[in-house]
Short mmCIF file of C-alpha atoms in Angstrom, two decimals:
data_model
loop_
_atom_site.label_atom_id
_atom_site.label_comp_id
_atom_site.label_asym_id
_atom_site.label_seq_id
_atom_site.Cartn_x
_atom_site.Cartn_y
_atom_site.Cartn_z
CA UNK A 1 -0.14 -0.03 0.14
CA UNK A 2 2.69 2.30 0.80
CA UNK A 3 4.62 1.57 -2.43
CA UNK A 4 1.19 2.20 -4.28
CA UNK A 5 0.85 5.66 -2.37
CA UNK A 6 4.40 6.64 -3.20
CA UNK A 7 3.87 5.71 -6.96
CA UNK A 8 0.69 7.65 -7.11
CA UNK A 9 2.55 10.71 -5.33
CA UNK A 10 5.18 10.48 -7.78
CA UNK A 11 2.74 10.40 -10.73
CA UNK A 12 0.79 13.39 -9.33
CA UNK A 13 4.11 15.24 -8.68
CA UNK A 14 5.03 14.54 -12.26
CA UNK A 15 1.90 15.73 -13.70
CA UNK A 16 2.12 19.00 -11.67
CA UNK A 17 5.65 19.39 -13.21
CA UNK A 18 4.46 18.78 -16.44
CA UNK A 19 1.79 21.41 -16.35
CA UNK A 20 4.06 23.92 -15.22
CA UNK A 21 3.06 24.41 -11.56
CA UNK A 22 5.70 25.58 -8.94
CA UNK A 23 7.79 22.71 -7.66
CA UNK A 24 7.75 24.07 -4.42
CA UNK A 25 4.23 23.79 -2.82
CA UNK A 26 3.33 23.98 0.60
CA UNK A 27 0.75 21.28 1.39
CA UNK A 28 -1.38 20.99 4.30
CA UNK A 29 -2.56 17.87 6.01
CA UNK A 30 -6.08 18.22 4.08
CA UNK A 31 -4.52 18.52 0.75
CA UNK A 32 -2.21 15.76 1.52
CA UNK A 33 -5.10 13.55 2.55
CA UNK A 34 -6.96 14.30 -0.76
CA UNK A 35 -3.68 13.47 -2.77
CA UNK A 36 -3.47 10.21 -0.94
CA UNK A 37 -7.34 9.43 -1.60
CA UNK A 38 -6.98 10.47 -5.46
CA UNK A 39 -3.78 8.05 -5.57
CA UNK A 40 -5.56 5.09 -3.93
CA UNK A 41 -8.20 5.60 -6.37
CA UNK A 42 -6.03 5.50 -9.41
CA UNK A 43 -4.12 2.37 -7.96
CA UNK A 44 -7.55 0.80 -7.09
CA UNK A 45 -8.73 1.15 -10.96
CA UNK A 46 -5.20 -0.03 -12.15
CA UNK A 47 -5.70 -3.03 -9.92
CA UNK A 48 -9.30 -3.75 -10.84
CA UNK A 49 -8.24 -3.74 -14.68
CA UNK A 50 -5.33 -6.03 -13.98
CA UNK A 51 -7.79 -8.17 -12.24
CA UNK A 52 -10.10 -8.31 -14.85
CA UNK A 53 -7.26 -9.15 -17.42
CA UNK A 54 -6.04 -12.00 -15.15
CA UNK A 55 -9.73 -13.35 -14.58
CA UNK A 56 -10.48 -13.23 -18.14
CA UNK A 57 -7.27 -15.03 -19.15
CA UNK A 58 -8.21 -17.90 -16.45
CA UNK A 59 -11.50 -18.09 -18.05
CA UNK A 60 -10.15 -18.25 -21.60
CA UNK A 61 -7.62 -21.08 -20.40
CA UNK A 62 -10.66 -23.02 -18.71
CA UNK A 63 -12.64 -22.86 -21.91
CA UNK A 64 -10.04 -23.87 -24.03
CA UNK A 65 -9.21 -26.78 -21.63
CA UNK A 66 -13.13 -27.78 -21.53
CA UNK A 67 -13.03 -27.55 -25.28
CA UNK A 68 -10.17 -29.76 -25.66
CA UNK A 69 -11.79 -32.20 -23.10
CA UNK A 70 -15.10 -32.14 -25.04
CA UNK A 71 -13.39 -33.04 -28.24
CA UNK A 72 -11.24 -35.81 -26.71
CA UNK A 73 -14.52 -37.12 -24.99
CA UNK A 74 -16.36 -36.83 -28.67
CA UNK A 75 -13.32 -38.85 -30.29
CA UNK A 76 -13.54 -41.30 -27.51
CA UNK A 77 -17.42 -42.01 -27.94
CA UNK A 78 -16.87 -42.29 -32.02
CA UNK A 79 -14.31 -44.74 -31.38
CA UNK A 80 -16.09 -46.66 -28.85
CA UNK A 81 -19.10 -46.49 -31.43
CA UNK A 82 -16.93 -47.81 -34.06
CA UNK A 83 -15.72 -50.36 -31.86
CA UNK A 84 -19.43 -51.39 -30.89
CA UNK A 85 -20.55 -51.12 -34.47
CA UNK A 86 -17.43 -53.63 -35.20
CA UNK A 87 -18.63 -56.07 -32.48
CA UNK A 88 -22.25 -55.90 -33.84
CA UNK A 89 -21.07 -56.63 -37.19
CA UNK A 90 -19.10 -59.32 -36.12
CA UNK A 91 -21.90 -60.85 -34.06
CA UNK A 92 -24.12 -60.56 -36.92
CA UNK A 93 -21.75 -62.43 -39.27
CA UNK A 94 -21.57 -65.17 -36.84
CA UNK A 95 -25.10 -65.44 -36.32
CA UNK A 96 -26.19 -65.53 -39.90
CA UNK A 97 -23.59 -68.00 -40.48
CA UNK A 98 -25.10 -70.27 -37.78
CA UNK A 99 -28.59 -69.64 -39.43
CA UNK A 100 -27.24 -71.12 -42.79
CA UNK A 101 -25.76 -74.12 -41.02
CA UNK A 102 -27.29 -77.58 -42.30
CA UNK A 103 -27.51 -78.58 -38.68
CA UNK A 104 -30.82 -77.59 -37.07
CA UNK A 105 -29.24 -76.93 -33.61
CA UNK A 106 -26.91 -74.51 -34.90
CA UNK A 107 -29.45 -72.86 -36.86
CA UNK A 108 -31.53 -72.38 -33.56
CA UNK A 109 -28.58 -71.08 -31.98
CA UNK A 110 -28.32 -68.38 -34.88
CA UNK A 111 -31.88 -67.71 -34.42
CA UNK A 112 -31.57 -66.91 -30.48
CA UNK A 113 -28.19 -65.04 -31.48
CA UNK A 114 -29.85 -62.74 -33.90
CA UNK A 115 -32.70 -61.99 -31.47
CA UNK A 116 -30.32 -61.17 -28.64
CA UNK A 117 -28.34 -59.06 -31.05
CA UNK A 118 -31.62 -57.03 -32.21
CA UNK A 119 -32.20 -56.23 -28.48
CA UNK A 120 -28.75 -54.88 -28.03
CA UNK A 121 -28.30 -53.15 -31.23
CA UNK A 122 -31.02 -50.61 -32.01
CA UNK A 123 -29.61 -49.10 -34.87
CA UNK A 124 -29.34 -52.77 -36.28
CA UNK A 125 -32.60 -54.06 -35.07
CA UNK A 126 -34.58 -53.80 -38.40
CA UNK A 127 -31.77 -55.55 -40.30
CA UNK A 128 -32.07 -58.51 -37.85
CA UNK A 129 -35.71 -58.64 -38.00
CA UNK A 130 -35.47 -58.56 -41.88
CA UNK A 131 -33.04 -61.77 -41.81
CA UNK A 132 -35.34 -63.80 -39.31
CA UNK A 133 -38.28 -62.87 -41.70
CA UNK A 134 -36.21 -63.80 -44.98
CA UNK A 135 -35.65 -67.06 -43.53
CA UNK A 136 -39.57 -67.59 -42.83
CA UNK A 137 -40.16 -66.59 -46.27
CA UNK A 138 -37.76 -69.40 -47.87
CA UNK A 139 -40.05 -72.04 -49.16
CA UNK A 140 -40.37 -75.22 -46.76
CA UNK A 141 -38.97 -78.64 -47.81
CA UNK A 142 -41.94 -81.25 -48.45
CA UNK A 143 -42.64 -83.44 -45.51
CA UNK A 144 -40.99 -86.72 -46.16
CA UNK A 145 -42.67 -90.06 -45.48
CA UNK A 146 -41.68 -91.18 -42.02
CA UNK A 147 -42.01 -94.90 -42.69
CA UNK A 148 -39.89 -94.65 -45.87
CA UNK A 149 -37.29 -92.37 -44.46
CA UNK A 150 -37.21 -91.88 -40.68
CA UNK A 151 -33.88 -90.04 -40.43
CA UNK A 152 -35.01 -87.35 -43.09
CA UNK A 153 -38.29 -86.93 -41.40
CA UNK A 154 -36.76 -86.25 -38.10
CA UNK A 155 -34.44 -83.67 -39.66
CA UNK A 156 -37.54 -82.08 -41.54
CA UNK A 157 -39.19 -81.75 -38.20
CA UNK A 158 -36.11 -80.15 -36.58
CA UNK A 159 -36.10 -77.63 -39.37
CA UNK A 160 -39.74 -76.85 -38.59
CA UNK A 161 -38.69 -76.13 -35.10
CA UNK A 162 -36.27 -73.43 -36.29
CA UNK A 163 -39.32 -71.73 -38.09
CA UNK A 164 -41.48 -71.95 -34.92
CA UNK A 165 -38.80 -70.53 -32.71
CA UNK A 166 -38.28 -67.46 -34.95
CA UNK A 167 -42.23 -66.90 -34.81
CA UNK A 168 -42.37 -67.37 -31.03
CA UNK A 169 -39.39 -64.73 -30.57
CA UNK A 170 -41.18 -62.12 -32.91
CA UNK A 171 -44.57 -62.63 -30.87
CA UNK A 172 -42.59 -62.29 -27.50
CA UNK A 173 -41.09 -58.97 -28.54
CA UNK A 174 -44.37 -57.46 -29.88
CA UNK A 175 -46.16 -58.15 -26.59
CA UNK A 176 -47.01 -55.23 -24.10
CA UNK A 177 -44.69 -56.67 -21.50
CA UNK A 178 -41.60 -57.47 -23.83
CA UNK A 179 -38.45 -56.35 -21.79
CA UNK A 180 -37.01 -55.20 -25.06
CA UNK A 181 -40.11 -54.56 -27.57
CA UNK A 182 -39.88 -54.45 -31.24
CA UNK A 183 -43.02 -52.26 -31.92
CA UNK A 184 -43.08 -49.89 -34.77
CA UNK A 185 -40.74 -52.08 -37.00
CA UNK A 186 -41.49 -53.79 -40.25
CA UNK A 187 -42.26 -57.62 -40.37
CA UNK A 188 -42.37 -59.05 -43.90
CA UNK A 189 -44.14 -62.51 -43.89
CA UNK A 190 -44.76 -62.40 -47.58
CA UNK A 191 -45.54 -65.67 -49.32
CA UNK A 192 -44.93 -67.47 -45.84
CA UNK A 193 -46.57 -70.76 -45.55
CA UNK A 194 -48.67 -71.24 -42.28
CA UNK A 195 -49.30 -74.86 -41.80
CA UNK A 196 -48.76 -75.23 -37.84
CA UNK A 197 -49.90 -73.35 -34.71
CA UNK A 198 -48.65 -69.53 -34.43
CA UNK A 199 -49.37 -67.81 -31.36
CA UNK A 200 -49.52 -64.05 -31.90
CA UNK A 201 -51.91 -63.37 -29.16
CA UNK A 202 -51.60 -60.07 -27.03
CA UNK A 203 -49.24 -58.59 -29.51
CA UNK A 204 -49.36 -54.80 -30.18
CA UNK A 205 -49.19 -53.18 -33.42
CA UNK A 206 -48.63 -49.37 -32.87
CA UNK A 207 -46.63 -48.52 -35.94
CA UNK A 208 -44.68 -50.00 -38.88
CA UNK A 209 -45.93 -52.68 -41.57
CA UNK A 210 -46.74 -56.35 -41.16
CA UNK A 211 -47.10 -58.02 -44.22
CA UNK A 212 -48.83 -61.39 -44.71
CA UNK A 213 -49.28 -60.59 -48.42
CA UNK A 214 -49.75 -63.69 -50.69
CA UNK A 215 -49.24 -66.09 -47.54
CA UNK A 216 -50.68 -69.42 -47.44
CA UNK A 217 -52.75 -70.75 -44.66
CA UNK A 218 -53.20 -74.33 -45.51
CA UNK A 219 -53.66 -75.69 -41.65
CA UNK A 220 -53.07 -75.13 -38.20
CA UNK A 221 -53.68 -71.83 -36.54
CA UNK A 222 -52.41 -68.08 -36.32
CA UNK A 223 -53.67 -66.46 -33.30
CA UNK A 224 -54.11 -62.80 -32.88
CA UNK A 225 -56.41 -63.11 -29.91
CA UNK A 226 -56.47 -59.93 -27.64
CA UNK A 227 -54.07 -58.27 -29.98
CA UNK A 228 -54.20 -54.39 -30.24
CA UNK A 229 -54.02 -52.54 -33.26
CA UNK A 230 -53.59 -48.91 -32.61
CA UNK A 231 -51.43 -48.03 -35.74
CA UNK A 232 -49.48 -49.19 -38.48
CA UNK A 233 -50.58 -51.49 -41.30
CA UNK A 234 -51.40 -55.47 -41.31
CA UNK A 235 -51.82 -56.68 -44.58
CA UNK A 236 -53.19 -60.17 -45.64
CA UNK A 237 -53.58 -59.02 -49.41
CA UNK A 238 -53.81 -61.71 -51.83
CA UNK A 239 -53.33 -64.39 -49.13
CA UNK A 240 -54.89 -67.66 -49.58
CA UNK A 241 -56.90 -69.64 -46.90
CA UNK A 242 -57.49 -73.16 -47.73
CA UNK A 243 -57.28 -74.61 -44.13
CA UNK A 244 -56.94 -73.88 -40.40
CA UNK A 245 -57.78 -70.69 -38.73
CA UNK A 246 -56.86 -67.05 -38.15
CA UNK A 247 -58.11 -65.65 -34.95
CA UNK A 248 -58.59 -61.92 -33.86
CA UNK A 249 -60.90 -62.95 -31.09
CA UNK A 250 -61.04 -60.15 -28.47
CA UNK A 251 -58.87 -58.07 -30.33
CA UNK A 252 -59.08 -54.17 -30.26
CA UNK A 253 -58.89 -52.07 -33.57
CA UNK A 254 -58.46 -48.44 -32.55
CA UNK A 255 -56.26 -47.24 -35.30
CA UNK A 256 -54.34 -48.32 -38.35
CA UNK A 257 -55.56 -50.72 -41.10
CA UNK A 258 -55.91 -54.42 -41.49
CA UNK A 259 -56.41 -55.53 -44.96
CA UNK A 260 -57.54 -58.78 -46.77
CA UNK A 261 -57.82 -57.28 -50.11
CA UNK A 262 -58.29 -59.92 -52.96
CA UNK A 263 -57.57 -62.61 -50.52
CA UNK A 264 -59.19 -66.26 -51.39
CA UNK A 265 -61.07 -68.05 -48.59
CA UNK A 266 -61.69 -71.65 -49.91
CA UNK A 267 -61.79 -73.32 -46.48
CA UNK A 268 -60.71 -72.70 -42.90
CA UNK A 269 -61.83 -69.95 -40.55
CA UNK A 270 -61.14 -66.35 -39.84
CA UNK A 271 -62.55 -65.17 -36.58
CA UNK A 272 -63.14 -61.60 -35.09
CA UNK A 273 -65.47 -62.86 -32.38
CA UNK A 274 -65.92 -60.22 -29.68
CA UNK A 275 -63.48 -58.01 -31.17
CA UNK A 276 -64.01 -54.23 -30.55
CA UNK A 277 -63.75 -51.67 -33.54
CA UNK A 278 -63.35 -48.27 -32.36
CA UNK A 279 -61.24 -46.76 -35.13
CA UNK A 280 -59.35 -49.03 -37.51
CA UNK A 281 -59.95 -49.84 -41.25
CA UNK A 282 -60.71 -53.55 -41.82
CA UNK A 283 -61.03 -54.24 -45.53
CA UNK A 284 -61.91 -57.40 -47.31
CA UNK A 285 -62.25 -55.64 -50.61
CA UNK A 286 -62.69 -57.82 -53.75
CA UNK A 287 -61.87 -60.92 -51.65
CA UNK A 288 -63.50 -64.27 -52.63
CA UNK A 289 -65.34 -66.53 -50.13
CA UNK A 290 -66.06 -69.78 -51.81
CA UNK A 291 -66.21 -72.16 -48.70
CA UNK A 292 -64.80 -70.59 -45.54
CA UNK A 293 -66.22 -69.11 -42.35
CA UNK A 294 -65.71 -65.33 -41.38
CA UNK A 295 -67.02 -64.88 -37.94
CA UNK A 296 -67.68 -61.48 -36.27
CA UNK A 297 -70.04 -62.87 -33.44
CA UNK A 298 -70.50 -60.62 -30.58
CA UNK A 299 -68.22 -58.01 -32.05
CA UNK A 300 -68.76 -54.47 -31.08
CA UNK A 301 -68.32 -51.66 -33.86
CA UNK A 302 -68.59 -48.20 -32.55
CA UNK A 303 -66.29 -46.26 -35.02
CA UNK A 304 -63.99 -47.12 -38.03
CA UNK A 305 -64.65 -49.23 -40.90
CA UNK A 306 -65.40 -53.02 -41.88
CA UNK A 307 -65.79 -53.25 -45.62
CA UNK A 308 -66.29 -56.06 -48.17
CA UNK A 309 -66.45 -53.85 -50.91
CA UNK A 310 -66.82 -55.68 -54.38
CA UNK A 311 -66.30 -58.96 -52.35
CA UNK A 312 -67.53 -62.30 -54.12
CA UNK A 313 -69.46 -64.49 -51.58
CA UNK A 314 -70.19 -67.84 -53.70
CA UNK A 315 -70.01 -70.03 -50.59
CA UNK A 316 -69.30 -70.16 -46.99
CA UNK A 317 -70.49 -67.84 -44.21
CA UNK A 318 -70.00 -64.48 -42.78
CA UNK A 319 -71.59 -64.00 -39.37
CA UNK A 320 -72.37 -61.04 -37.35
CA UNK A 321 -74.38 -63.09 -34.82
CA UNK A 322 -75.12 -60.97 -31.61
CA UNK A 323 -73.04 -58.10 -32.88
CA UNK A 324 -73.62 -54.67 -31.78
CA UNK A 325 -73.59 -51.66 -33.91
CA UNK A 326 -73.35 -48.12 -32.35
CA UNK A 327 -71.42 -46.22 -34.70
CA UNK A 328 -68.93 -46.75 -37.70
CA UNK A 329 -69.55 -48.39 -40.99
CA UNK A 330 -70.03 -52.03 -42.23
CA UNK A 331 -70.08 -52.02 -45.95
CA UNK A 332 -70.87 -54.79 -48.66
CA UNK A 333 -70.90 -52.10 -51.38
CA UNK A 334 -70.84 -53.88 -54.75
CA UNK A 335 -70.41 -57.22 -53.31
CA UNK A 336 -71.96 -60.32 -55.20
CA UNK A 337 -73.71 -62.98 -53.27
CA UNK A 338 -74.39 -66.11 -55.25
CA UNK A 339 -74.47 -68.77 -52.78
CA UNK A 340 -72.85 -67.71 -49.28
CA UNK A 341 -74.73 -66.79 -46.02
CA UNK A 342 -74.53 -63.34 -44.23
CA UNK A 343 -76.04 -63.59 -40.94
CA UNK A 344 -76.94 -60.81 -38.53
CA UNK A 345 -79.16 -62.84 -36.24
CA UNK A 346 -79.70 -61.24 -32.81
CA UNK A 347 -77.51 -58.14 -33.74
CA UNK A 348 -78.55 -54.84 -32.31
CA UNK A 349 -78.36 -51.52 -34.28
CA UNK A 350 -77.98 -48.50 -32.18
CA UNK A 351 -76.23 -46.33 -34.66
CA UNK A 352 -73.86 -46.53 -37.41
CA UNK A 353 -74.27 -47.78 -41.02
CA UNK A 354 -74.52 -51.15 -42.76
CA UNK A 355 -74.49 -50.81 -46.29
CA UNK A 356 -75.40 -53.14 -49.10
CA UNK A 357 -74.98 -50.44 -51.91
CA UNK A 358 -74.87 -51.85 -55.55
CA UNK A 359 -74.79 -55.47 -53.91
CA UNK A 360 -76.02 -58.37 -56.29
CA UNK A 361 -78.11 -61.10 -54.71
CA UNK A 362 -78.31 -64.11 -57.07
CA UNK A 363 -78.30 -66.79 -54.18
CA UNK A 364 -77.43 -67.47 -50.94
CA UNK A 365 -78.92 -65.88 -47.90
CA UNK A 366 -79.00 -62.57 -45.70
CA UNK A 367 -80.37 -63.41 -42.46
CA UNK A 368 -81.53 -60.59 -40.10
CA UNK A 369 -83.33 -62.75 -37.68
CA UNK A 370 -84.47 -61.12 -34.40
CA UNK A 371 -82.54 -58.12 -35.07
CA UNK A 372 -83.27 -54.89 -33.22
CA UNK A 373 -83.40 -51.75 -35.07
CA UNK A 374 -83.31 -48.88 -32.59
CA UNK A 375 -80.81 -46.43 -34.50
CA UNK A 376 -78.43 -46.37 -37.52
CA UNK A 377 -78.91 -46.83 -40.77
CA UNK A 378 -79.05 -50.31 -43.13
CA UNK A 379 -79.26 -49.33 -46.78
CA UNK A 380 -79.55 -51.48 -49.68
CA UNK A 381 -79.32 -48.58 -52.12
CA UNK A 382 -79.56 -49.84 -55.79
CA UNK A 383 -79.15 -53.30 -54.83
CA UNK A 384 -80.57 -56.30 -56.98
CA UNK A 385 -82.46 -59.42 -55.67
CA UNK A 386 -82.45 -61.97 -58.39
CA UNK A 387 -82.21 -64.95 -56.14
CA UNK A 388 -81.57 -66.13 -52.69
CA UNK A 389 -83.17 -65.06 -49.50
CA UNK A 390 -83.16 -61.95 -47.35
CA UNK A 391 -84.89 -62.24 -44.07
CA UNK A 392 -85.95 -59.64 -41.36
CA UNK A 393 -88.37 -62.32 -39.55
CA UNK A 394 -88.90 -61.58 -36.05
CA UNK A 395 -86.99 -58.34 -36.38
CA UNK A 396 -87.91 -55.28 -34.14
CA UNK A 397 -88.10 -51.89 -35.62
CA UNK A 398 -88.11 -49.25 -32.95
CA UNK A 399 -85.87 -46.52 -34.56
CA UNK A 400 -83.11 -46.01 -37.18
CA UNK A 401 -83.66 -46.41 -40.87
CA UNK A 402 -83.63 -49.32 -43.48
CA UNK A 403 -83.58 -47.94 -46.80
CA UNK A 404 -84.30 -49.84 -50.02
CA UNK A 405 -83.90 -47.15 -52.39
CA UNK A 406 -83.98 -47.97 -56.11
CA UNK A 407 -83.67 -51.82 -55.24
CA UNK A 408 -85.01 -54.38 -57.92
CA UNK A 409 -86.95 -57.16 -56.53
CA UNK A 410 -87.03 -59.47 -59.49
CA UNK A 411 -86.47 -63.17 -58.26
CA UNK A 412 -85.25 -63.27 -54.60
CA UNK A 413 -87.45 -64.19 -51.45
CA UNK A 414 -87.65 -61.15 -48.97
CA UNK A 415 -89.30 -61.79 -45.77
CA UNK A 416 -90.39 -59.42 -43.07
CA UNK A 417 -92.70 -61.88 -41.63
CA UNK A 418 -93.36 -61.42 -37.94
CA UNK A 419 -91.43 -58.18 -37.82
CA UNK A 420 -92.58 -55.40 -35.41
CA UNK A 421 -92.57 -52.10 -36.80
CA UNK A 422 -93.18 -49.56 -33.81
CA UNK A 423 -90.58 -46.96 -34.79
CA UNK A 424 -88.04 -45.60 -37.37
CA UNK A 425 -88.43 -45.71 -40.93
CA UNK A 426 -88.41 -48.39 -43.70
CA UNK A 427 -88.44 -46.91 -47.01
CA UNK A 428 -88.94 -48.51 -50.69
CA UNK A 429 -88.72 -45.27 -52.63
CA UNK A 430 -88.16 -45.88 -56.17
CA UNK A 431 -88.11 -49.79 -55.83
CA UNK A 432 -89.20 -52.30 -58.28
CA UNK A 433 -91.35 -55.36 -57.51
CA UNK A 434 -91.53 -57.44 -60.54
CA UNK A 435 -90.53 -60.99 -59.27
CA UNK A 436 -89.64 -63.33 -56.44
CA UNK A 437 -91.56 -63.05 -53.17
CA UNK A 438 -91.73 -60.22 -50.60
CA UNK A 439 -93.73 -61.05 -47.68
CA UNK A 440 -94.82 -59.24 -44.49
CA UNK A 441 -96.88 -61.96 -43.09
CA UNK A 442 -98.05 -61.43 -39.65
CA UNK A 443 -95.97 -58.39 -39.19
CA UNK A 444 -97.01 -55.67 -36.89
CA UNK A 445 -97.47 -52.03 -37.69
CA UNK A 446 -97.77 -49.88 -34.50
CA UNK A 447 -95.95 -46.83 -35.39
CA UNK A 448 -93.11 -46.87 -37.60
CA UNK A 449 -93.13 -45.39 -41.00
CA UNK A 450 -93.05 -48.25 -43.71
CA UNK A 451 -93.34 -46.34 -47.21
CA UNK A 452 -94.17 -47.87 -50.23
CA UNK A 453 -95.93 -44.69 -51.79
CA UNK A 454 -93.14 -43.95 -54.21
CA UNK A 455 -92.22 -47.30 -55.72
CA UNK A 456 -91.20 -47.47 -59.51
CA UNK A 457 -92.84 -50.81 -60.18
CA UNK A 458 -95.58 -52.68 -58.35
CA UNK A 459 -96.48 -55.39 -60.78
CA UNK A 460 -95.84 -58.17 -58.12
CA UNK A 461 -96.38 -56.35 -54.68
CA UNK A 462 -95.41 -57.64 -51.40
CA UNK A 463 -97.95 -60.23 -49.67
CA UNK A 464 -99.34 -59.88 -46.23
CA UNK A 465 -99.44 -56.16 -46.21
CA UNK A 466 -102.83 -54.95 -44.37
CA UNK A 467 -104.78 -52.37 -46.29
CA UNK A 468 -104.30 -49.84 -43.37
CA UNK A 469 -102.03 -49.55 -40.70
CA UNK A 470 -100.30 -46.86 -38.48
CA UNK A 471 -97.34 -45.55 -40.38
CA UNK A 472 -98.01 -47.77 -43.50
CA UNK A 473 -98.00 -45.86 -46.73
CA UNK A 474 -99.08 -47.88 -49.74
CA UNK A 475 -98.89 -46.55 -53.56
CA UNK A 476 -101.67 -44.90 -55.12
CA UNK A 477 -100.73 -45.08 -58.92
CA UNK A 478 -97.25 -46.50 -58.95
CA UNK A 479 -95.64 -45.52 -62.04
CA UNK A 480 -94.54 -48.88 -64.26
CA UNK A 481 -91.05 -49.42 -65.09
CA UNK A 482 -89.29 -52.08 -67.02
CA UNK A 483 -86.36 -53.73 -65.22
CA UNK A 484 -83.06 -53.88 -66.63
CA UNK A 485 -80.12 -56.03 -65.96
CA UNK A 486 -77.45 -54.79 -63.10
CA UNK A 487 -74.41 -53.26 -64.45
CA UNK A 488 -71.48 -55.44 -63.27
CA UNK A 489 -69.42 -52.16 -62.15
CA UNK A 490 -66.87 -51.97 -59.59
CA UNK A 491 -66.61 -48.75 -57.72
CA UNK A 492 -64.07 -47.68 -54.94
CA UNK A 493 -64.82 -46.88 -51.55
CA UNK A 494 -62.98 -44.70 -49.12
CA UNK A 495 -64.60 -44.65 -45.90
CA UNK A 496 -62.49 -43.42 -42.92
CA UNK A 497 -63.28 -42.21 -39.23
CA UNK A 498 -61.37 -41.00 -36.37
CA UNK A 499 -61.67 -43.17 -33.00
CA UNK A 500 -63.62 -41.63 -30.11
CA UNK A 501 -63.50 -43.88 -27.28
CA UNK A 502 -63.54 -47.57 -26.36
CA UNK A 503 -67.09 -48.96 -26.05
CA UNK A 504 -67.82 -50.25 -22.65
CA UNK A 505 -68.26 -54.03 -22.66
CA UNK A 506 -70.92 -53.85 -19.89
CA UNK A 507 -72.83 -50.99 -21.21
CA UNK A 508 -75.44 -53.01 -23.38
CA UNK A 509 -76.36 -56.63 -22.62
CA UNK A 510 -77.21 -59.23 -25.21
CA UNK A 511 -80.01 -61.04 -25.42
#
């Protein structure tokens, strides 16, 4: 401090001398103290500046050190990543080599090695999945005759176990409780032959694409029971079902798409019993049913779409026994029924739409026995009935709408026998009755609007209609109109809806 004061005094004296002040100045105590204060202030300012410079340098050196440390860490991480990738690649090569072995135990080891690698290697998980699916797509060897070559038959069974193990591992990684889930990835089962039991129950499809396109289901069972479809796409397009069963029982469809477009069902069963449809799109567009069973018994449709657009049903059964319709759309638009049965017996309609628009009924049957209509719409817009049977026997109409606009009755049997019309609307506007049999025997009319007032052709009117009844409107002078053959045209449908909420399974009791 003394040195700083002396330095300040020297600087002050030098400044006074420089401006020409007398060298001999008499200073009293007050002036001397002022000079000391000024000197201390100057010294403090200089010291502060020096401190700032020193602090800045320390900070700069620290930042440089941190920067060098970050660069070193980054290089270390990149080196570790490269090393990990190298190790993953080595594991991948070893696993795929095992999968190509001629010995089934070695192949099994390769399958488990690939699955473990997919768990550890997130960046290469899809690649591991692709290899496992590619193995399944390889055509299986035909089964040898056990009596003729027992060793070959045993080897064949061992190789089948490899395929079954792959499917079990995939299913385990798609379930809700999977330790390392594979949700959101793509799975390509195109052309795979399913002739054994495959358990995919409880899996979750929340993204990605799962393809069973052109797969062959010739036996066994593929089970999607209690699965959840909330996103992504599952496709069975052009698949062939010649035996066995595919089950979606109690599955929940709240988003995404499930497609069976142009699939062929010649035998076996596909089941959606007790499934919930709250937003997904399920499509059987242009599918062919020639002997199989498609069951939607006790299913619940509150939103979304189930479509049989332009499907051909020449045999077999599509059943909605006991189903509940409170929203969404079920469509048979442009479908051709020449021998199959579509059954809605004991179903309940509270809302939504069931459409047979432009459908062609040349055989088979549509059963709506004991159905309850309290809401929603059932539409047969521009449908043709040239054969087969459509029955609303014992149905209850207390609300909603059944619409036969522009329908042609020229050969089929349509029955409303014992039906009860207490509410809602049944309209035959612009319909033509020129053949077949339409009957209302013992039907009750107590308030619903059953409208025949604007039919187009009445040359062969329905039987069993009373002359007068509450809500019944008969034609006064129907305009005759010649029938023409239905145009065999295909029309596309794009029906979507957003999920609202999952229906309450206990909200409505079935009979």
